């Protein structure tokens, strides 16, 4: 006990705390708690978030000079405490008999941490500590919610995707079970994140499908959903052209379906009558080999500019094609282009637009396709599957 007091005292008097996680709660209603030093109006405070078993969370702030006493009081209620400091981490474990075991991996001098300014701090919708049970299973963070360096960009990407979903949440049915499909789900980081957002953060009942051609990733996703007891999640191995969910999806999502796979996603989302489609395309190769448009040769003679032109034209044609199906469509930025050039999201909301408006969009689409001398894959699928010439 003495060792624990000394350790906490040295951390708090030097201001070296970065994060503290209390787990294995002795109080039935409390799941765990975590704290970090933040700045509020220029003052350093320890912000504690307590997570309850009913899914609710409570925050409270303690001035840094009172933080040690507060933390010492909290230690009575938890059997495990992980502390992250500027000089390394340490762990405090208590057994049932009450004896305390301290593992101290602090190396070097404790120096004051640099708390993120609370006024400007990025708060993610999917908080890594709260969502650690599923994020750690997917290899994004450890069980205390510390995101691994190599997974930071994936973490930001899925959070941004969920933020953009949050923006259109009001377009989904307000009541009843939501049906969501992730087409070309791969390892399903996004599938799990969207399921978590809708069930844990929005309190909805969800039927969630993930579909991909790869049997090994689907087997992994099935097992993960089972381990997490994420009810209503179903993973299907197969071609999205053959996909038949039990009812029309309220939402179709897709992240980085390569090249023409995004056209397959959009075609099938329309075929299945999705109310909302959120799709982030991946690489664009198709048009690079097709473009035949002399008026644009002043651009296309420079290979790097041709690629950028084809990327934009491909996505703009996809948007137009969805407008011709009655959707209101926008192309928006998913993530900072410095992180990845694959940063466009096509957001389509079914608006049941009048036939004249759809016909106008289709005419514009046809004329543009002719002008560019291309044959978009979306249209090839329509011809093949719907027997049109
Ligand atoms: C680049 S991965 C992206 C995976 C995941 N969405 C992500 O962001 O991590 C593209 C996935 O599309 C899948 N795919 C391509 N064509 C498909 C099809 N016709 N039906 C089902 N899955 C397909 C591939 O198997 C691959 O896993």
Coordinates of C-alpha atoms and ligand atoms in Angstrom, one line a residue:
X1 CA 0.0 0.0 0.0
X2 CA 2.9 2.3 0.9
X3 CA 4.5 1.7 -2.4
X4 CA 1.3 2.6 -4.2
X5 CA 0.9 5.9 -2.3
X6 CA 4.5 6.8 -3.0
X7 CA 4.2 6.1 -6.7
X8 CA 0.9 8.1 -7.1
X9 CA 2.4 10.9 -5.1
X10 CA 5.4 11.2 -7.3
X11 CA 3.3 11.1 -10.4
X12 CA 0.8 13.8 -9.3
X13 CA 3.3 16.1 -7.6
X14 CA 5.4 16.2 -10.8
X15 CA 2.3 16.6 -13.0
X16 CA 3.5 13.7 -15.2
X17 CA 0.1 12.0 -15.5
X18 CA -1.2 11.5 -19.1
X19 CA -3.9 9.0 -18.4
X20 CA -5.3 6.8 -15.6
X21 CA -7.6 3.8 -16.1
X22 CA -9.5 2.2 -13.2
X23 CA -10.9 -1.2 -14.0
X24 CA -12.3 -4.3 -12.2
X25 CA -14.7 -2.2 -10.2
X26 CA -16.0 -3.3 -6.8
X27 CA -19.2 -1.3 -7.3
X28 CA -21.8 -3.3 -9.2
X29 CA -23.2 -0.4 -11.2
X30 CA -19.8 0.9 -12.3
X31 CA -17.9 -0.7 -15.2
X32 CA -14.7 1.4 -15.1
X33 CA -13.4 4.9 -15.0
X34 CA -10.6 6.8 -16.7
X35 CA -9.0 10.2 -16.1
X36 CA -6.6 12.5 -17.9
X37 CA -5.2 16.0 -17.2
X38 CA -6.8 18.6 -19.4
X39 CA -6.8 22.4 -19.5
X40 CA -9.9 24.3 -18.7
X41 CA -9.6 28.0 -19.0
X42 CA -5.8 27.7 -18.6
X43 CA -6.0 25.6 -15.4
X44 CA -4.9 22.0 -15.2
X45 CA -7.6 19.7 -14.0
X46 CA -8.0 15.9 -13.7
X47 CA -11.1 15.0 -15.8
X48 CA -12.6 11.7 -14.7
X49 CA -15.1 9.8 -16.8
X50 CA -17.0 7.1 -15.0
X51 CA -18.7 4.5 -17.2
X52 CA -21.7 2.7 -15.7
X53 CA -23.0 -0.8 -16.6
X54 CA -26.2 0.6 -18.1
X55 CA -24.1 2.3 -20.7
X56 CA -24.3 5.8 -19.2
X57 CA -21.2 7.9 -18.5
X58 CA -20.6 10.7 -16.0
X59 CA -17.8 13.3 -16.1
X60 CA -16.4 15.4 -13.3
X61 CA -13.3 17.6 -13.0
X62 CA -11.0 17.8 -10.1
X63 CA -8.3 20.6 -9.8
X64 CA -4.9 19.1 -10.2
X65 CA -3.8 20.0 -6.6
X66 CA -6.6 17.8 -5.3
X67 CA -6.2 15.1 -7.8
X68 CA -3.9 12.9 -5.7
X69 CA -6.3 12.7 -2.8
X70 CA -9.2 12.0 -5.1
X71 CA -7.4 9.2 -6.9
X72 CA -6.3 7.6 -3.6
X73 CA -10.0 7.6 -2.6
X74 CA -10.9 6.0 -5.9
X75 CA -8.3 3.2 -5.5
X76 CA -10.5 1.7 -2.8
X77 CA -13.2 0.8 -5.4
X78 CA -11.1 -0.8 -8.2
X79 CA -8.9 -3.8 -8.3
X80 CA -6.8 -2.7 -11.2
X81 CA -5.3 0.7 -12.1
X82 CA -3.2 1.5 -15.1
X83 CA -1.3 4.7 -15.1
X84 CA 0.4 6.3 -18.1
X85 CA 2.9 9.0 -17.5
X86 CA 5.4 11.1 -19.5
X87 CA 8.2 8.6 -18.4
X88 CA 6.4 5.3 -18.9
X89 CA 3.5 3.3 -17.5
X90 CA 2.7 1.4 -14.3
X91 CA 0.1 -1.0 -13.1
X92 CA -1.5 -1.4 -9.6
X93 CA -3.3 -4.7 -8.9
X94 CA -5.1 -5.7 -5.8
X95 CA -6.0 -9.3 -5.0
X96 CA -9.1 -10.5 -3.1
X97 CA -7.3 -10.4 0.2
X98 CA -6.5 -6.7 -0.3
X99 CA -2.8 -7.0 -0.9
X100 CA -1.4 -4.6 -3.5
X101 CA 1.0 -5.5 -6.3
X102 CA 2.8 -2.6 -8.2
X103 CA 4.4 -3.1 -11.6
X104 CA 6.4 0.0 -12.3
X105 CA 7.7 0.5 -15.8
X106 CA 8.6 4.2 -15.4
X107 CA 12.0 4.9 -16.7
X108 CA 13.8 8.2 -16.2
X109 CA 12.6 11.5 -14.7
X110 CA 8.9 12.3 -14.4
X111 CA 8.2 15.6 -16.2
X112 CA 5.0 17.5 -16.4
X113 CA 2.7 16.4 -19.2
X114 CA 1.4 18.7 -21.8
X115 CA -2.4 18.5 -21.5
X116 CA -4.4 19.0 -24.6
X117 CA -6.4 22.1 -24.4
X118 CA -9.9 21.0 -23.7
X119 CA -11.4 23.8 -25.8
X120 CA -9.7 22.5 -28.9
X121 CA -9.3 18.8 -28.2
X122 CA -10.5 16.4 -30.7
X123 CA -13.3 14.3 -29.2
X124 CA -14.0 11.2 -31.2
X125 CA -17.5 9.8 -31.4
X126 CA -16.1 6.4 -30.9
X127 CA -13.9 6.8 -27.8
X128 CA -11.1 4.2 -27.8
X129 CA -11.4 3.5 -24.1
X130 CA -15.2 3.0 -24.1
X131 CA -15.0 1.0 -27.3
X132 CA -11.9 -1.0 -26.3
X133 CA -13.8 -4.3 -26.1
X134 CA -14.4 -4.3 -29.9
X135 CA -11.5 -2.2 -31.1
X136 CA -9.0 -4.3 -29.2
X137 CA -10.4 -7.5 -30.8
X138 CA -9.8 -5.9 -34.2
X139 CA -6.3 -5.0 -33.3
X140 CA -6.8 -1.2 -33.2
X141 CA -6.0 -0.6 -29.6
X142 CA -5.0 -2.5 -26.4
X143 CA -7.6 -3.5 -23.8
X144 CA -7.3 -0.2 -22.0
X145 CA -8.1 1.8 -25.2
X146 CA -4.6 2.9 -26.2
X147 CA -4.7 3.1 -29.9
X148 CA -1.6 1.4 -31.5
X149 CA 0.5 3.8 -33.6
X150 CA 0.1 1.8 -36.8
X151 CA -3.7 1.9 -36.4
X152 CA -4.1 5.6 -35.7
X153 CA -5.1 6.4 -39.2
X154 CA -7.6 3.5 -39.3
X155 CA -9.0 4.8 -36.0
X156 CA -9.4 8.3 -37.4
X157 CA -10.9 7.0 -40.6
X158 CA -13.7 5.0 -39.0
X159 CA -14.4 7.8 -36.6
X160 CA -14.7 10.3 -39.4
X161 CA -17.0 7.9 -41.3
X162 CA -19.2 7.5 -38.2
X163 CA -19.2 11.4 -37.8
X164 CA -20.5 11.6 -41.4
X165 CA -23.1 9.0 -40.6
X166 CA -24.1 11.0 -37.5
X167 CA -24.8 14.0 -39.8
X168 CA -27.4 11.9 -41.7
X169 CA -28.7 9.9 -38.8
X170 CA -31.9 11.9 -38.9
X171 CA -32.6 10.5 -42.4
X172 CA -32.8 7.0 -41.1
X173 CA -36.2 5.7 -39.7
X174 CA -36.6 7.0 -36.2
X175 CA -38.1 3.8 -34.8
X176 CA -37.8 0.1 -35.1
X177 CA -34.9 -2.1 -36.1
X178 CA -32.4 -0.6 -38.5
X179 CA -31.1 -2.8 -41.4
X180 CA -27.6 -1.9 -42.3
X181 CA -25.3 -3.6 -44.9
X182 CA -21.6 -3.1 -45.3
X183 CA -20.8 -4.3 -48.8
X184 CA -17.2 -5.4 -49.4
X185 CA -16.7 -5.3 -45.7
X186 CA -13.2 -6.9 -45.6
X187 CA -12.0 -7.2 -42.0
X188 CA -15.0 -5.0 -41.0
X189 CA -13.5 -2.3 -38.9
X190 CA -16.3 -0.1 -40.2
X191 CA -19.0 -2.7 -39.8
X192 CA -18.2 -3.1 -36.1
X193 CA -17.8 0.7 -35.6
X194 CA -21.2 1.5 -37.2
X195 CA -22.9 -1.3 -35.2
X196 CA -21.4 0.1 -32.0
X197 CA -22.4 3.7 -32.9
X198 CA -26.0 2.7 -33.6
X199 CA -26.5 0.2 -30.7
X200 CA -24.3 1.6 -27.9
X201 CA -24.4 5.3 -28.7
X202 CA -27.8 5.6 -30.3
X203 CA -29.6 2.8 -28.4
X204 CA -31.0 1.3 -31.6
X205 CA -31.8 -2.3 -32.5
X206 CA -29.8 -3.2 -35.5
X207 CA -29.7 -6.0 -38.1
X208 CA -26.2 -5.6 -39.5
X209 CA -24.8 -7.5 -42.5
X210 CA -21.2 -7.6 -43.6
X211 CA -20.5 -9.2 -47.0
X212 CA -17.2 -10.0 -48.7
X213 CA -15.8 -12.5 -51.1
X214 CA -13.0 -13.6 -48.7
X215 CA -13.9 -16.6 -46.6
X216 CA -11.0 -16.1 -44.1
X217 CA -12.0 -12.5 -43.2
X218 CA -15.7 -13.5 -43.0
X219 CA -14.8 -16.4 -40.6
X220 CA -12.8 -13.9 -38.4
X221 CA -15.7 -11.4 -38.4
X222 CA -18.2 -14.1 -37.5
X223 CA -16.1 -15.3 -34.6
X224 CA -15.5 -11.7 -33.4
X225 CA -19.2 -10.8 -33.4
X226 CA -19.9 -14.0 -31.5
X227 CA -17.2 -13.3 -28.9
X228 CA -18.5 -9.8 -28.4
X229 CA -22.1 -11.0 -28.3
X230 CA -23.0 -8.4 -30.9
X231 CA -26.5 -9.7 -31.6
X232 CA -28.1 -9.1 -34.9
X233 CA -24.7 -9.1 -36.7
X234 CA -24.4 -11.4 -39.7
X235 CA -21.5 -11.9 -42.0
X236 CA -21.9 -13.5 -45.4
X237 CA -19.2 -14.8 -47.7
X238 CA -20.1 -14.2 -51.3
X239 CA -20.6 -11.8 -54.2
X240 CA -22.5 -8.7 -53.4
X241 CA -24.5 -9.2 -56.6
X242 CA -26.1 -12.2 -55.0
X243 CA -26.9 -10.5 -51.7
X244 CA -30.5 -10.7 -50.6
X245 CA -31.1 -9.3 -47.1
X246 CA -34.4 -10.0 -45.4
X247 CA -35.6 -6.5 -45.9
X248 CA -34.5 -3.4 -47.9
X249 CA -31.6 -1.8 -46.1
X250 CA -32.0 1.5 -44.4
X251 CA -28.3 2.1 -44.8
X252 CA -25.6 0.7 -47.1
X253 CA -22.0 1.6 -46.2
X254 CA -18.8 0.7 -47.9
X255 CA -15.2 1.7 -47.3
X256 CA -12.6 1.5 -50.0
X257 CA -14.1 -1.1 -52.3
X258 CA -11.3 -1.2 -54.9
X259 CA -11.8 0.3 -58.4
X260 CA -15.0 -1.0 -60.0
X261 CA -16.1 -2.7 -56.8
X262 CA -17.4 0.7 -55.8
X263 CA -19.7 0.6 -58.9
X264 CA -20.9 -2.8 -57.8
X265 CA -21.6 -1.5 -54.3
X266 CA -23.6 1.5 -55.7
X267 CA -25.5 -0.7 -58.2
X268 CA -26.4 -3.1 -55.5
X269 CA -27.4 -0.5 -53.0
X270 CA -29.8 0.9 -55.5
X271 CA -31.0 -2.6 -56.4
X272 CA -31.7 -3.3 -52.7
X273 CA -33.5 0.1 -52.4
X274 CA -31.2 1.5 -49.7
X275 CA -32.5 4.7 -48.1
X276 CA -29.1 6.1 -47.4
X277 CA -25.8 5.2 -49.1
X278 CA -22.4 6.2 -47.7
X279 CA -19.6 4.9 -49.9
X280 CA -15.9 5.9 -50.0
X281 CA -14.3 4.7 -53.2
X282 CA -10.8 3.4 -53.3
X283 CA -8.4 3.4 -56.2
X284 CA -9.6 4.4 -59.7
X285 CA -8.2 2.5 -62.6
X286 CA -11.0 1.9 -65.0
X287 CA -11.3 5.3 -66.7
X288 CA -7.5 5.6 -67.1
X289 CA -7.7 2.9 -69.8
X290 CA -10.8 4.3 -71.5
X291 CA -10.7 8.0 -71.6
X292 CA -10.8 9.2 -75.2
X293 CA -11.7 12.9 -75.3
X294 CA -9.6 15.1 -77.6
X295 CA -10.9 18.4 -75.9
X296 CA -9.4 17.2 -72.7
X297 CA -6.1 16.0 -74.2
X298 CA -4.3 19.1 -72.8
X299 CA -4.9 17.5 -69.4
X300 CA -4.7 13.9 -70.2
X301 CA -1.3 14.1 -71.8
X302 CA 0.2 14.6 -68.3
X303 CA -0.2 11.2 -66.7
X304 CA -0.4 12.6 -63.1
X305 CA -3.1 15.1 -64.1
X306 CA -4.9 12.4 -66.1
X307 CA -5.2 10.3 -63.0
X308 CA -6.6 13.1 -60.9
X309 CA -9.0 14.0 -63.7
X310 CA -10.2 10.4 -64.1
X311 CA -10.6 10.0 -60.3
X312 CA -12.9 13.1 -60.2
X313 CA -14.7 12.2 -63.4
X314 CA -15.4 8.7 -62.2
X315 CA -16.8 9.8 -58.9
X316 CA -18.8 12.7 -60.5
X317 CA -20.4 10.2 -62.9
X318 CA -21.2 7.9 -60.1
X319 CA -23.0 10.8 -58.3
X320 CA -24.9 11.7 -61.5
X321 CA -25.9 8.0 -62.0
X322 CA -27.4 7.9 -58.4
X323 CA -29.3 11.2 -59.1
X324 CA -30.8 9.4 -62.0
X325 CA -32.1 6.8 -59.6
X326 CA -33.9 9.4 -57.4
X327 CA -31.2 10.1 -54.8
X328 CA -29.9 13.5 -53.5
X329 CA -26.2 13.1 -53.8
X330 CA -23.1 14.9 -52.5
X331 CA -19.4 14.2 -52.7
X332 CA -17.8 15.1 -49.4
X333 CA -14.3 14.9 -47.8
X334 CA -13.9 11.8 -45.7
X335 CA -10.5 12.6 -44.2
X336 CA -7.5 14.9 -44.5
X337 CA -6.0 14.4 -48.0
X338 CA -2.6 14.4 -46.4
X339 CA -3.5 11.0 -44.8
X340 CA -4.8 9.3 -47.9
X341 CA -5.8 10.4 -51.4
X342 CA -8.8 8.0 -51.1
X343 CA -10.7 10.6 -49.2
X344 CA -14.0 11.2 -51.0
X345 CA -17.2 10.0 -49.7
X346 CA -20.3 9.6 -51.9
X347 CA -23.3 10.4 -49.8
X348 CA -26.7 9.6 -51.3
X349 CA -30.1 9.9 -49.7
X350 CA -33.1 8.6 -51.4
X351 CA -35.4 11.5 -52.1
X352 CA -37.8 9.9 -54.5
X353 CA -37.2 12.8 -56.9
X354 CA -39.8 13.3 -59.7
X355 CA -39.3 11.3 -63.0
X356 CA -38.4 14.4 -65.0
X357 CA -35.5 15.2 -62.6
X358 CA -34.2 11.7 -62.8
X359 CA -34.5 11.7 -66.7
X360 CA -32.6 15.0 -66.8
X361 CA -29.8 13.5 -64.7
X362 CA -29.7 10.4 -66.8
X363 CA -29.5 12.5 -70.0
X364 CA -26.6 14.5 -68.6
X365 CA -24.9 11.3 -67.6
X366 CA -25.3 9.8 -71.0
X367 CA -24.0 12.9 -72.8
X368 CA -21.0 13.1 -70.5
X369 CA -20.2 9.4 -71.0
X370 CA -20.3 9.9 -74.7
X371 CA -18.2 13.1 -74.6
X372 CA -15.5 11.3 -72.5
X373 CA -15.6 8.2 -74.7
X374 CA -15.9 5.9 -71.7
X375 CA -18.1 3.0 -70.6
X376 CA -18.6 3.2 -66.8
X377 CA -18.8 -0.1 -65.0
X378 CA -22.0 0.8 -63.4
X379 CA -23.7 0.9 -66.8
X380 CA -22.0 -2.3 -67.9
X381 CA -23.6 -4.1 -64.8
X382 CA -27.0 -2.6 -65.7
X383 CA -26.7 -3.9 -69.2
X384 CA -25.5 -7.3 -68.1
X385 CA -27.8 -7.9 -65.3
X386 CA -30.9 -6.2 -66.6
X387 CA -30.4 -7.4 -70.1
X388 CA -30.3 -3.9 -71.6
X389 CA -28.2 -3.0 -74.7
Ligands
LIG1 C1 -9.7 -2.8 -50.1 S1 -10.8 -4.0 -49.3 C2 -11.7 -2.9 -48.2 C3 -12.2 -3.7 -47.1 C4 -12.9 -2.9 -46.0 N1 -14.1 -2.3 -46.4 C5 -11.9 -1.9 -45.3 O1 -12.0 -0.7 -45.6 O2 -11.0 -2.4 -44.6 C6 -12.0 -4.3 -50.6 C7 -12.8 -5.6 -50.3 O3 -13.8 -5.8 -51.4 C8 -14.1 -7.1 -51.5 N2 -14.8 -7.4 -52.8 C9 -14.5 -7.0 -54.0 N3 -15.4 -7.4 -54.9 C10 -16.4 -8.0 -54.2 C11 -17.7 -8.6 -54.5 N4 -18.1 -8.6 -55.8 N5 -18.4 -9.1 -53.6 C12 -18.0 -9.1 -52.3 N6 -16.8 -8.5 -51.9 C13 -16.0 -8.0 -52.8 C14 -12.7 -7.7 -51.5 O4 -12.7 -9.1 -51.1 C15 -12.0 -6.9 -50.4 O5 -12.0 -7.5 -49.1

